[in-house]
PDB file of C-alpha atoms in Angstrom:
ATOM      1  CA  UNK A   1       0.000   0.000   0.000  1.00  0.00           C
ATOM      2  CA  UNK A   2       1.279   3.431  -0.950  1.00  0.00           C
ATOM      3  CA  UNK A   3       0.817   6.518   2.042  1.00  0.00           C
ATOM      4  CA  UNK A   4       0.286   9.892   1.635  1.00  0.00           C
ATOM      5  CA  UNK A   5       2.970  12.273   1.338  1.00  0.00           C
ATOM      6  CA  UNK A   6       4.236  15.160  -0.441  1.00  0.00           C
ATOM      7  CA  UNK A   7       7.147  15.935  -2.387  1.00  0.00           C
ATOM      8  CA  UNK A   8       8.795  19.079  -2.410  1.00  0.00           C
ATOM      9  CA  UNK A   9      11.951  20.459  -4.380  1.00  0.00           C
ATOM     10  CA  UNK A  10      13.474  21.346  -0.923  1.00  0.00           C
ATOM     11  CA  UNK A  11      12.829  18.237   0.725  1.00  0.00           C
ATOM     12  CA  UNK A  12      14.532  16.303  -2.734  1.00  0.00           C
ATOM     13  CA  UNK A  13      17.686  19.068  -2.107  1.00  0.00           C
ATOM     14  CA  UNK A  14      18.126  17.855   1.249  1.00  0.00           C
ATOM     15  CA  UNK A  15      18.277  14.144   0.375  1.00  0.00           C
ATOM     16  CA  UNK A  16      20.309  14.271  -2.888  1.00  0.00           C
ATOM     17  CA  UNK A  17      22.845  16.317  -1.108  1.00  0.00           C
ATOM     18  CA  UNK A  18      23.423  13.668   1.563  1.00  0.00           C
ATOM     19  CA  UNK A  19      24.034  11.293  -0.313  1.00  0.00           C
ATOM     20  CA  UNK A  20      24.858  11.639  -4.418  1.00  0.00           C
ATOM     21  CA  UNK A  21      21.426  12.022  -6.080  1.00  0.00           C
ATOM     22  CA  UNK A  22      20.984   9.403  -8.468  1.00  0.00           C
ATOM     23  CA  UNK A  23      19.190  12.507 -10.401  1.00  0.00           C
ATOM     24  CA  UNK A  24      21.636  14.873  -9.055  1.00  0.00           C
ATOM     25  CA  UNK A  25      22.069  17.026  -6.411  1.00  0.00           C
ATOM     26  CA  UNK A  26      21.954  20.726  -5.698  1.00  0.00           C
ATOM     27  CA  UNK A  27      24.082  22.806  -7.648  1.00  0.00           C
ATOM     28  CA  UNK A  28      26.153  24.437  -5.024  1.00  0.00           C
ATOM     29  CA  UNK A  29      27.359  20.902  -3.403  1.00  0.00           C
ATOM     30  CA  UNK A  30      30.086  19.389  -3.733  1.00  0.00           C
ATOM     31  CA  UNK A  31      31.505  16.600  -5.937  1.00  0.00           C
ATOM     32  CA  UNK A  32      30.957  13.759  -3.553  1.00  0.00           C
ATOM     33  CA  UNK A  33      34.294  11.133  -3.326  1.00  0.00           C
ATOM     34  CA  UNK A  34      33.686   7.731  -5.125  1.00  0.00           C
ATOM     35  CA  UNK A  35      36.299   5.060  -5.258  1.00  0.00           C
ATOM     36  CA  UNK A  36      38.588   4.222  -8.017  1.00  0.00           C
ATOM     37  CA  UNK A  37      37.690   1.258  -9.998  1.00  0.00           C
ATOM     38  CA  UNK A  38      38.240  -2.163  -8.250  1.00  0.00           C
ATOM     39  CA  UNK A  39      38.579  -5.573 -10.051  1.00  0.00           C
ATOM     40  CA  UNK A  40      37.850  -9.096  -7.731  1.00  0.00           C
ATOM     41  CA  UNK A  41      38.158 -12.311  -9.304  1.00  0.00           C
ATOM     42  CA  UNK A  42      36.812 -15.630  -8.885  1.00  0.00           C
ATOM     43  CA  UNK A  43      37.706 -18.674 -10.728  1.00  0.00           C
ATOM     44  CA  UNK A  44      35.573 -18.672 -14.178  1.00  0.00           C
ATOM     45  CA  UNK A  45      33.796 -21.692 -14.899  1.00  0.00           C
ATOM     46  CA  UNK A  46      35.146 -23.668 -18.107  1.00  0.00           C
ATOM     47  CA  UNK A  47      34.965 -22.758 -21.539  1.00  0.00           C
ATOM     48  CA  UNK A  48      32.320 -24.313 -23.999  1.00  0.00           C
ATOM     49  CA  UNK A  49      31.574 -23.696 -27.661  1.00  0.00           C
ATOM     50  CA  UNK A  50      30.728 -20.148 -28.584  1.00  0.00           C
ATOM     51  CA  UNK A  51      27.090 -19.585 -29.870  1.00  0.00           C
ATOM     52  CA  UNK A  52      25.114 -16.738 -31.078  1.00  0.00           C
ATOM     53  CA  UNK A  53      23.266 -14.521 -29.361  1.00  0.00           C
ATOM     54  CA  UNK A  54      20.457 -13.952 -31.726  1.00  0.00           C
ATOM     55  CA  UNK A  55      21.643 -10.100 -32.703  1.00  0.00           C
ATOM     56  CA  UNK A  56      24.307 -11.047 -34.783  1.00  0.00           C
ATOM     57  CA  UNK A  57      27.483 -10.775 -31.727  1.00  0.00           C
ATOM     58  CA  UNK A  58      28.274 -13.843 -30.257  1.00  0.00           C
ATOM     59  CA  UNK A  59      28.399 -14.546 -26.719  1.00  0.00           C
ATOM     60  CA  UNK A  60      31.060 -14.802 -24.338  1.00  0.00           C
ATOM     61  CA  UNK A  61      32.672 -18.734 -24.412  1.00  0.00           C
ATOM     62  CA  UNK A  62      33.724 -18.756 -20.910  1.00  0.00           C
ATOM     63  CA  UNK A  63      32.280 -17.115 -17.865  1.00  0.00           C
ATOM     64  CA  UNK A  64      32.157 -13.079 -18.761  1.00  0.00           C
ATOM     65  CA  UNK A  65      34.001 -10.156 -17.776  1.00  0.00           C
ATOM     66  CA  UNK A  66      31.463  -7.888 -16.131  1.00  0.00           C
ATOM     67  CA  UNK A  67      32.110  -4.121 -15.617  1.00  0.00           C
ATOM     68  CA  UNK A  68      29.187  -1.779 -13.817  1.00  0.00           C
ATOM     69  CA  UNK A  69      29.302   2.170 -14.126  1.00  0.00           C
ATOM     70  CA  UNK A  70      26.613   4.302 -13.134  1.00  0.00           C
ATOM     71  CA  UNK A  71      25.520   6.901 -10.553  1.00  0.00           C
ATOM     72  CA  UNK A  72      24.400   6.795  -6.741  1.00  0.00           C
ATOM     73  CA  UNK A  73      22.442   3.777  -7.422  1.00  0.00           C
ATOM     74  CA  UNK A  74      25.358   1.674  -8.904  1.00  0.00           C
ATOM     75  CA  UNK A  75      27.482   2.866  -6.268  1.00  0.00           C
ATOM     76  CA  UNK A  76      24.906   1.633  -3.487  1.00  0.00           C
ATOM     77  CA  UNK A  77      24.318  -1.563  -5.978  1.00  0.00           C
ATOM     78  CA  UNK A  78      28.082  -2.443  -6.434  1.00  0.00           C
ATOM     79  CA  UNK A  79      28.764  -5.043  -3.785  1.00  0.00           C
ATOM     80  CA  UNK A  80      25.541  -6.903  -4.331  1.00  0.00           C
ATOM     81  CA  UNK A  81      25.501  -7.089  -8.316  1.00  0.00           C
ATOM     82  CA  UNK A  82      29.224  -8.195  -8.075  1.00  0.00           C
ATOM     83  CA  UNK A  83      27.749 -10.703  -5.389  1.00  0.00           C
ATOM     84  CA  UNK A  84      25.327 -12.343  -7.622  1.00  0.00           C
ATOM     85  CA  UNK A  85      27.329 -12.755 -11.025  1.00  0.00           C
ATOM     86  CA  UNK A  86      30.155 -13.877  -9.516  1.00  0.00           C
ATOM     87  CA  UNK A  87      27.791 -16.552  -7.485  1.00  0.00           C
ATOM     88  CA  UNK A  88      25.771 -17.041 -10.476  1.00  0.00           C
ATOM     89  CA  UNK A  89      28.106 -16.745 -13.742  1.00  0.00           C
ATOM     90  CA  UNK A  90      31.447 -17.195 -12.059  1.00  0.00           C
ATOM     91  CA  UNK A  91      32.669 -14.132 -13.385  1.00  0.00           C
ATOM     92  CA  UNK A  92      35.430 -11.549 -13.192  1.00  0.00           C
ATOM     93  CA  UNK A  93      34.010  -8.110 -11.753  1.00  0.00           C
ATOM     94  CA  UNK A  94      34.415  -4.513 -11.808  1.00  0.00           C
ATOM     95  CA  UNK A  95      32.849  -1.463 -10.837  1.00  0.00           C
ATOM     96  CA  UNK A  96      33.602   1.943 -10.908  1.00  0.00           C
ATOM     97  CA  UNK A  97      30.217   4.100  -9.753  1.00  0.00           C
ATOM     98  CA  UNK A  98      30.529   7.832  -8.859  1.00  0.00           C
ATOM     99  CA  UNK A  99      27.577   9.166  -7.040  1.00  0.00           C
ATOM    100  CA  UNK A 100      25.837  12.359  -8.510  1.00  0.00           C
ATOM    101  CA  UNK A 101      26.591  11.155 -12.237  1.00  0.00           C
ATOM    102  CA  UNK A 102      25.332  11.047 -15.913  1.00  0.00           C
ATOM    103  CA  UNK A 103      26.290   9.959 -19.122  1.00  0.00           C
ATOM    104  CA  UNK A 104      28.570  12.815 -19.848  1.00  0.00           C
ATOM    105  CA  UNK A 105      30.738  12.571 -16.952  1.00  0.00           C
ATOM    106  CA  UNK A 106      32.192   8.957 -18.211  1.00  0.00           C
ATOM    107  CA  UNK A 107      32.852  10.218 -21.742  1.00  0.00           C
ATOM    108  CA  UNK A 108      36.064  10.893 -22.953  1.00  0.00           C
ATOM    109  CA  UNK A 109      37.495  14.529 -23.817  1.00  0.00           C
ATOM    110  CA  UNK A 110      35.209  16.329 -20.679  1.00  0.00           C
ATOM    111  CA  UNK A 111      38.166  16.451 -18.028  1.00  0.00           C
ATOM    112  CA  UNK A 112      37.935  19.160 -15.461  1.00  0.00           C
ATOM    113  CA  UNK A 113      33.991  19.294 -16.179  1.00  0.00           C
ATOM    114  CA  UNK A 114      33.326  15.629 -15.108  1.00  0.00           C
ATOM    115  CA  UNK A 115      32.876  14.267 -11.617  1.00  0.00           C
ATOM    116  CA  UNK A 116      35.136  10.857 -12.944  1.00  0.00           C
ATOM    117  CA  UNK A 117      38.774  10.806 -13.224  1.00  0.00           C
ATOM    118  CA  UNK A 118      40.147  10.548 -16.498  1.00  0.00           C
ATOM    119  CA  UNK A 119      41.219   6.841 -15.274  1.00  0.00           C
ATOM    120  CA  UNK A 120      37.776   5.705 -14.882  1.00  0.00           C
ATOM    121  CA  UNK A 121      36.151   6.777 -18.027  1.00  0.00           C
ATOM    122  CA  UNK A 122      34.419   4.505 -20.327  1.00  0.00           C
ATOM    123  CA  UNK A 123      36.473   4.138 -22.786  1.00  0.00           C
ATOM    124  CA  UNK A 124      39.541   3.838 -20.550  1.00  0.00           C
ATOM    125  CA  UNK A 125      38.172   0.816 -18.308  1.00  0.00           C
ATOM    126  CA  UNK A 126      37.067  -0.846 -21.555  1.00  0.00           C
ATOM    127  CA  UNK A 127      40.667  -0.803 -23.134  1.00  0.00           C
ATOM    128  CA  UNK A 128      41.892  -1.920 -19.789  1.00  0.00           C
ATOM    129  CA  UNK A 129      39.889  -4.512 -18.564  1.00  0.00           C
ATOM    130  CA  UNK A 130      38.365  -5.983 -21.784  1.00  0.00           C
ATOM    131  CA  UNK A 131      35.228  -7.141 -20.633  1.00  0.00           C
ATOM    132  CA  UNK A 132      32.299  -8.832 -22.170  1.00  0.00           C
ATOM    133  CA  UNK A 133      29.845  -6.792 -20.580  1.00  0.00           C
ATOM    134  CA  UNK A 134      29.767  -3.168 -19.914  1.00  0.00           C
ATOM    135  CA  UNK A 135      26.732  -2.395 -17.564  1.00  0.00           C
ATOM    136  CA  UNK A 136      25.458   1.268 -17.133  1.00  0.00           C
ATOM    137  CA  UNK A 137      23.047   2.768 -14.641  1.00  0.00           C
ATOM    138  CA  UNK A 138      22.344   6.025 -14.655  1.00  0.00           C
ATOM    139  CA  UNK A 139      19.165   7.393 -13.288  1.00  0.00           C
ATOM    140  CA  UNK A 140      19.391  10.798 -15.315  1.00  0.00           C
ATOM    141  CA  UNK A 141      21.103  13.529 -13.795  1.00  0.00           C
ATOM    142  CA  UNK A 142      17.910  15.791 -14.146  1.00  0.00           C
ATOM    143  CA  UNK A 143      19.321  19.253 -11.736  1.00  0.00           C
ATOM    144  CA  UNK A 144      22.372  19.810 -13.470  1.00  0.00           C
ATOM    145  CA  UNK A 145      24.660  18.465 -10.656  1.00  0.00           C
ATOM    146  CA  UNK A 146      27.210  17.744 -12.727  1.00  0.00           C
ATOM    147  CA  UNK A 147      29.787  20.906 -14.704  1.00  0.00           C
ATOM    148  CA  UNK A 148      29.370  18.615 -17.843  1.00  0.00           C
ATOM    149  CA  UNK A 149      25.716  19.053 -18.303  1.00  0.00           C
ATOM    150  CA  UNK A 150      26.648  22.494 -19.128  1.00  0.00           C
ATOM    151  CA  UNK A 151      23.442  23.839 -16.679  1.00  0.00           C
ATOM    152  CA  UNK A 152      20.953  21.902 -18.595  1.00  0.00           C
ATOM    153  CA  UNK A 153      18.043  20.427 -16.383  1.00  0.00           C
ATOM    154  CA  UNK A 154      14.798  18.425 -16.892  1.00  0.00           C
ATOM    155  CA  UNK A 155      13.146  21.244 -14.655  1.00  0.00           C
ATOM    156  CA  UNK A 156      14.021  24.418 -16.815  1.00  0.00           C
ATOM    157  CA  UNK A 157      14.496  22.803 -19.988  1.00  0.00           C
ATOM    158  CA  UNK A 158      12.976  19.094 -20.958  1.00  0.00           C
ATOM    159  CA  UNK A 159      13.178  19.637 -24.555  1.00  0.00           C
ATOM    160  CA  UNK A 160      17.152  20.310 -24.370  1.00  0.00           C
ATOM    161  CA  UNK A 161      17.576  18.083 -21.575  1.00  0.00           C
ATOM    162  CA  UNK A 162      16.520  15.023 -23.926  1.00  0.00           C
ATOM    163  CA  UNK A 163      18.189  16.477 -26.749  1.00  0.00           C
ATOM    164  CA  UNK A 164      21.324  16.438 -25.073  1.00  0.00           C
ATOM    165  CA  UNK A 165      20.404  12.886 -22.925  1.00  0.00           C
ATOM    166  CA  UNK A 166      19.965  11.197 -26.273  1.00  0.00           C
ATOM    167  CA  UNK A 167      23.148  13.018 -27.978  1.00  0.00           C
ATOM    168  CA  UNK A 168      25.545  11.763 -25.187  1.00  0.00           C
ATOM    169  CA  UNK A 169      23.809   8.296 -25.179  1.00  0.00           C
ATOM    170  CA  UNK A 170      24.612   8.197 -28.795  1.00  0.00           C
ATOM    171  CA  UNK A 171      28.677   9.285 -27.750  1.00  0.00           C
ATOM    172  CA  UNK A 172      28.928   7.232 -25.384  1.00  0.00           C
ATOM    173  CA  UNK A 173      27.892   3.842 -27.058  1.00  0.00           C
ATOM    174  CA  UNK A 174      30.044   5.447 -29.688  1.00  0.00           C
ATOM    175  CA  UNK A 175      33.457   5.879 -27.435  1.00  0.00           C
ATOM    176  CA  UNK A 176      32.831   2.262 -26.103  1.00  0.00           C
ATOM    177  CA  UNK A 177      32.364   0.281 -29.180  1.00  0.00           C
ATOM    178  CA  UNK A 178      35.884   2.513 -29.982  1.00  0.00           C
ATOM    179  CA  UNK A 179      37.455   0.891 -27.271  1.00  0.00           C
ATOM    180  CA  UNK A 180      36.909  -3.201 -27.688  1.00  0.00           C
ATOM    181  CA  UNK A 181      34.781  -5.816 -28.581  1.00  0.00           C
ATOM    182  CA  UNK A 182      31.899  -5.798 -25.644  1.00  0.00           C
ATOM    183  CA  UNK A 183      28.404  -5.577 -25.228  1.00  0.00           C
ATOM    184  CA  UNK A 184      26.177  -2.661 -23.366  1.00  0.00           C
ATOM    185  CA  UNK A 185      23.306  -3.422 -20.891  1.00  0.00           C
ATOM    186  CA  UNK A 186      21.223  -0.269 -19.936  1.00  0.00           C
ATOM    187  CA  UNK A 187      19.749  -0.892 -17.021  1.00  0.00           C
ATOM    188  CA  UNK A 188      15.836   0.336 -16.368  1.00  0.00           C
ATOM    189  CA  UNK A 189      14.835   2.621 -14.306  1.00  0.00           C
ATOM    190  CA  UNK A 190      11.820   2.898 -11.739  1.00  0.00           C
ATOM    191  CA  UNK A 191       9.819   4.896 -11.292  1.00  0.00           C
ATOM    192  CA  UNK A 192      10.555   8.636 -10.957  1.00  0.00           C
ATOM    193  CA  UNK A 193       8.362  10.138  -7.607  1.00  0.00           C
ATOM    194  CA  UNK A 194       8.537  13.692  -8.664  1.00  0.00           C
ATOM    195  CA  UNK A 195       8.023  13.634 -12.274  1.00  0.00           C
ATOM    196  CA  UNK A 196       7.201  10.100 -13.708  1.00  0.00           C
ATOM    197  CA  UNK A 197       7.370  11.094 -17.411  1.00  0.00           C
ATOM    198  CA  UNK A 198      11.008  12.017 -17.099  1.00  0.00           C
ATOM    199  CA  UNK A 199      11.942   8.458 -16.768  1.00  0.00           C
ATOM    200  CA  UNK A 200       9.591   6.840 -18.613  1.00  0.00           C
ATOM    201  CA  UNK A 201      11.322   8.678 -21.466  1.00  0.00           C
ATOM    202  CA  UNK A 202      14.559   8.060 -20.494  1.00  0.00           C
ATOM    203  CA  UNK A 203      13.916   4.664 -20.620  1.00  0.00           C
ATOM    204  CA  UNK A 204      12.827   4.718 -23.737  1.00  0.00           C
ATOM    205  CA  UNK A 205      16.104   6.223 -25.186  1.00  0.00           C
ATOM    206  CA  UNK A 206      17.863   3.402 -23.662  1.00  0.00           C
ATOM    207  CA  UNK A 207      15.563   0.985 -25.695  1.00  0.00           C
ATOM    208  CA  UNK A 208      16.287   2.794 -28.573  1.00  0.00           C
ATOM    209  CA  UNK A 209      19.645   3.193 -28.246  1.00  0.00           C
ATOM    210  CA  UNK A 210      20.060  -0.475 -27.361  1.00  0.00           C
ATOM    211  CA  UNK A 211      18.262  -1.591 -30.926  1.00  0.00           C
ATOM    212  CA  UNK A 212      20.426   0.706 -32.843  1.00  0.00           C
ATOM    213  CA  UNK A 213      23.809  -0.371 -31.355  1.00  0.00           C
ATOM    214  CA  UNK A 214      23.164  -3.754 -30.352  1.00  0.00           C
ATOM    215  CA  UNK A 215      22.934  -3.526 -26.551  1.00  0.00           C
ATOM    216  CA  UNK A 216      20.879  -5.230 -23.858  1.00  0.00           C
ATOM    217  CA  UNK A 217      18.089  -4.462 -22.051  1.00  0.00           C
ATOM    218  CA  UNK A 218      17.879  -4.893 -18.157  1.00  0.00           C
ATOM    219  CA  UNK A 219      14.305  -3.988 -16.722  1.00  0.00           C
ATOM    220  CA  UNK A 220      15.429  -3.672 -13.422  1.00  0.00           C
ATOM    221  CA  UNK A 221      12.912  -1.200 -13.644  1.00  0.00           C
ATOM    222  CA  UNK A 222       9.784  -3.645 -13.498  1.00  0.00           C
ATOM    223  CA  UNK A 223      10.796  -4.995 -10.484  1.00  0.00           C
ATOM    224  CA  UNK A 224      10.318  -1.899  -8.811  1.00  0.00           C
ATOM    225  CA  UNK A 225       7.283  -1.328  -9.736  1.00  0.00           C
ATOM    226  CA  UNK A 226       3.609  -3.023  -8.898  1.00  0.00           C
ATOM    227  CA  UNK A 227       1.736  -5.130 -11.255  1.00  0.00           C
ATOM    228  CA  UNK A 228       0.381  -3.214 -14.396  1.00  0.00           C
ATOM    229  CA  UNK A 229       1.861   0.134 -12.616  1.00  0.00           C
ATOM    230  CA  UNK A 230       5.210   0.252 -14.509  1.00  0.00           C
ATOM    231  CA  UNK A 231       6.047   3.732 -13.983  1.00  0.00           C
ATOM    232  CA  UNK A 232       3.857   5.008 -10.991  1.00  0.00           C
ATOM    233  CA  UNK A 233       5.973   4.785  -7.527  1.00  0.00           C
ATOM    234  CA  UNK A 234       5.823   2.287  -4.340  1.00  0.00           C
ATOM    235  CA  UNK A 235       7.344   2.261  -1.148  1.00  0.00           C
ATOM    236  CA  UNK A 236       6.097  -1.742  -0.469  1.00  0.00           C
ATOM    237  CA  UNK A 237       5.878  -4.227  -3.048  1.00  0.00           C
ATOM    238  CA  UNK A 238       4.315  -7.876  -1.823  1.00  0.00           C
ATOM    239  CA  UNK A 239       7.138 -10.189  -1.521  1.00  0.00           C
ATOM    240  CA  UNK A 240       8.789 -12.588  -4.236  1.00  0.00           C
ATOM    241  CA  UNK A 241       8.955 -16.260  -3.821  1.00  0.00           C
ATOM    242  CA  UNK A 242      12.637 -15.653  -3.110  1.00  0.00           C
ATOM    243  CA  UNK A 243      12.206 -13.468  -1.053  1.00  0.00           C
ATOM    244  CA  UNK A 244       9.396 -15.388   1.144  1.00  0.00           C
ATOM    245  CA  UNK A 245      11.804 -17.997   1.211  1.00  0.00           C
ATOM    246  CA  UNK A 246      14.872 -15.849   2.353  1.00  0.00           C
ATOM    247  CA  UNK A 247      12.738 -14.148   5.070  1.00  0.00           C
ATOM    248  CA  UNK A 248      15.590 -11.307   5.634  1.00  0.00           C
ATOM    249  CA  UNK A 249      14.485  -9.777   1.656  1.00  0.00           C
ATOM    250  CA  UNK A 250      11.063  -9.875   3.016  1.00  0.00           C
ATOM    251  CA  UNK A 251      10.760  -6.991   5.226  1.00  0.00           C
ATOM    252  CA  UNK A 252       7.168  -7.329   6.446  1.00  0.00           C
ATOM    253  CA  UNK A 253       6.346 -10.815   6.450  1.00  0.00           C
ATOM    254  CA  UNK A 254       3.276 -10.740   8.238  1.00  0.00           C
ATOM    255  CA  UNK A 255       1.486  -8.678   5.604  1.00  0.00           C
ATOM    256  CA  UNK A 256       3.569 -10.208   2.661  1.00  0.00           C
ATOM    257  CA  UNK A 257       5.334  -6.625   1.655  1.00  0.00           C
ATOM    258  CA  UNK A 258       8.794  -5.995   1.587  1.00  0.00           C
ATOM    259  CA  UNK A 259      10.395  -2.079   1.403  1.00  0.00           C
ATOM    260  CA  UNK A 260      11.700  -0.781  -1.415  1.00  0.00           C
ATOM    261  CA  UNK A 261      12.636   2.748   0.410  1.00  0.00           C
ATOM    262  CA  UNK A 262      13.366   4.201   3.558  1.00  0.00           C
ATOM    263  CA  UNK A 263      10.487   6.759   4.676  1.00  0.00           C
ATOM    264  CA  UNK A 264      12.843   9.568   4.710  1.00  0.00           C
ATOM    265  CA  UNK A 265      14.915   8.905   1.068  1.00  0.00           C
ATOM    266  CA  UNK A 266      12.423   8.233  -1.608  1.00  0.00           C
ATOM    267  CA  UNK A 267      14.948   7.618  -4.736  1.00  0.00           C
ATOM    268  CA  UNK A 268      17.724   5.042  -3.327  1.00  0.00           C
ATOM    269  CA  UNK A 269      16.914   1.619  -2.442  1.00  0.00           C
ATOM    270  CA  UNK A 270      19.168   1.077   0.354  1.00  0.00           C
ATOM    271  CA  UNK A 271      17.685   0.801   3.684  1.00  0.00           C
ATOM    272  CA  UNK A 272      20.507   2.068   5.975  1.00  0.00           C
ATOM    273  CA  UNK A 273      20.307   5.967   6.874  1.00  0.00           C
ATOM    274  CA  UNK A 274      22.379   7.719   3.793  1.00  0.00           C
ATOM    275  CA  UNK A 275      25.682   9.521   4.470  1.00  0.00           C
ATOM    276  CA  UNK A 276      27.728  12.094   3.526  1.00  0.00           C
ATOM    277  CA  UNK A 277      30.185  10.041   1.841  1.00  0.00           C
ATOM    278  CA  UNK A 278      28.671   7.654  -0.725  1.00  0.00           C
ATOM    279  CA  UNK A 279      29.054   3.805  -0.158  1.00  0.00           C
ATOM    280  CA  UNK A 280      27.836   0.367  -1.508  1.00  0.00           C
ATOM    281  CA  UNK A 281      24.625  -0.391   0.708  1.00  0.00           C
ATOM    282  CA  UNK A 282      26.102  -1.899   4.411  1.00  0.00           C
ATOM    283  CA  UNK A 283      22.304  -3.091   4.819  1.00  0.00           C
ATOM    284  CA  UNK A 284      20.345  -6.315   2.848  1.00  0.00           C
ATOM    285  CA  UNK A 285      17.939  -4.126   0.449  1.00  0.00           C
ATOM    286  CA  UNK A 286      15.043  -6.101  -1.442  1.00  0.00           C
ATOM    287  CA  UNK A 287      15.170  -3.332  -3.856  1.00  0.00           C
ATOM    288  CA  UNK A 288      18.813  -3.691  -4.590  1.00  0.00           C
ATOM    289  CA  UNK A 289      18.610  -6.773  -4.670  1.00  0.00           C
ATOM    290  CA  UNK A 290      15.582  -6.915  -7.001  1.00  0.00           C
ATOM    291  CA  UNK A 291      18.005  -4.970  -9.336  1.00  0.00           C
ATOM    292  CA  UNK A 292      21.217  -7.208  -9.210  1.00  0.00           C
ATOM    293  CA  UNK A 293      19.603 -10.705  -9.851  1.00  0.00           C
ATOM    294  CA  UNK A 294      18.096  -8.773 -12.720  1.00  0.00           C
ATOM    295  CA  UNK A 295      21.023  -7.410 -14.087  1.00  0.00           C
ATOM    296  CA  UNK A 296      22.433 -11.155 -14.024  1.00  0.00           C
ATOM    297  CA  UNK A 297      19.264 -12.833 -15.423  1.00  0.00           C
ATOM    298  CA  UNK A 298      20.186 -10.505 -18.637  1.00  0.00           C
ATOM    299  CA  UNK A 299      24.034 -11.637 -18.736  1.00  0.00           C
ATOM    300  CA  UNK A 300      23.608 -14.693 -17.675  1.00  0.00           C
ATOM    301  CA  UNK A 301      21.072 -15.197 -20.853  1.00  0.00           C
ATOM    302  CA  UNK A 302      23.687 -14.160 -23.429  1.00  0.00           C
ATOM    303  CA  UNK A 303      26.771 -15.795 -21.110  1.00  0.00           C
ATOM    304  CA  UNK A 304      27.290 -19.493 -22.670  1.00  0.00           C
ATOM    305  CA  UNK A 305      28.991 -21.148 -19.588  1.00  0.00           C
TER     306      UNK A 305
END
């Protein structure tokens, strides 16, 4: 069941401030720290005949090479996504997420205008770490958080903030397929609280920009969301079968409803109090979870292992 409440632009300052707005954050904060990219290995599982993945790329012979990028919600995300493919797929993982992101801030040629060291860029971690899949989460930063946005918001401006969503979409793809052979999940997201249309049209430039480049689709989204509500926003979702059997995912077992949010932080999915500094989730989260075993469903279906 969804309660009452109200949203207002103050209130959403307060939050993305503490804690790297997956949308953004205020203007006048500060770039919040983020940790350099990290790379744990497990053994991979052994190799078996390459086959095709139906789109004309063949998938990865032995267990993949998985790198995640994204915003506040890959950075709370990390731990648990590398959790679950390296459980599920056996494979190699890294992640590089910088809180208060977008598109343009992993792109190539932005430098002092980008909240991501020059290291950490797309392009760069592709050349270096060769993976098979490159996985990108990015909410949308909507408030013009970041310098390389140039001041362009979602608020002030949807028409150019689109524009300019769908041209760096189109860049990015562009400085990745540049840099090696891998393939690009955009990841889904839920539903926006304070202006649902926003993401339900970022979405769909993913899905476009997925069927013109060959990517992959990951509707961690959906999961998120209630039944035949895609893009309209929950606190409680009734409980998965998983989850009912791993009674720690399901939050309120007695009325069959697990928590998606925390009452006071409406966008993030972690369920510990947020912090100044950003950090992967310290706390088992349904919703993160929800978006991890997602995430690997997708890989896993175009991993032959």
């Amino acid at each position: 069941m969804r309660r009452p409440w109200i949203v207002g632009l103050l209130l959403a300052a307060v939050l993305l401030g503490a804690c790297g707005d997956p949308a953004s954050g205020p203007e006048a904060a500060p770039p919040p720290d983020a940790p350099q990219a990290s790379v744990t290995t497990q053994q991979r599982k052994p190799a078996s005949p390459s086959a095709s993945t139906g789109t004309g790329k063949k998938a990865p012979s032995k267990a993949p090479t998985v790198l995640y990028l994204g915003d506040s919600l890959a950075m709370e995300a990390q731990d648990v996504l590398g959790q679950e493919v390296r459980r599920e797929l056996g494979a190699t993982y890294a992640s590089a997420p910088y809180s208060g992101t977008t598109l343009c801030d992993y792109l190539e040629g932005t430098g002092e205008r980008s909240l991501v060291p020059v290291a950490d860029k797309a392009a760069a971690l592709v050349r270096r770490l060769r993976p098979d899949f490159v996985v990108l989460q990015f909410w949308g930063n909507a408030w013009g958080y970041t310098p390389c946005m140039d001041g362009i918001t979602h608020d002030a401006s949807p028409g150019k903030y689109f524009k300019r969503y769908e041209a760096d979409l189109k860049r990015l793809t562009d400085q990745i397929a540049a840099a090696g052979e891998t393939r690009i999940v955009w990841v889904l997201q839920g539903p926006d609280p304070i202006a649902p249309d926003r993401v339900r049209r970022v979405n769909a430039l993913y899905e476009l920009r997925a069927g013109a480049s060959g990517g992959l689709l990951a509707d961690a989204g959906k999961a998120l969301s209630a039944a035949g509500a895609r893009h309209s926003w929950v606190q409680y979702l009734p409980c998965t079968a998983y989850e009912r059997e791993h009674a720690e995912y399901c939050t309120q077992s007695d009325r069959d409803r697990t928590a998606l949010h925390r009452d006071d932080d409406y966008l993030h999915f972690c369920l510990a109090p947020t912090t100044s500094k950003p950090r992967p989730c310290p706390v088992r989260s349904p919703g993160i979870l929800r978006i991890a075993r997602e995430i690997t469903r997708v890989i896993g279906t175009h991993t032959v292992g």
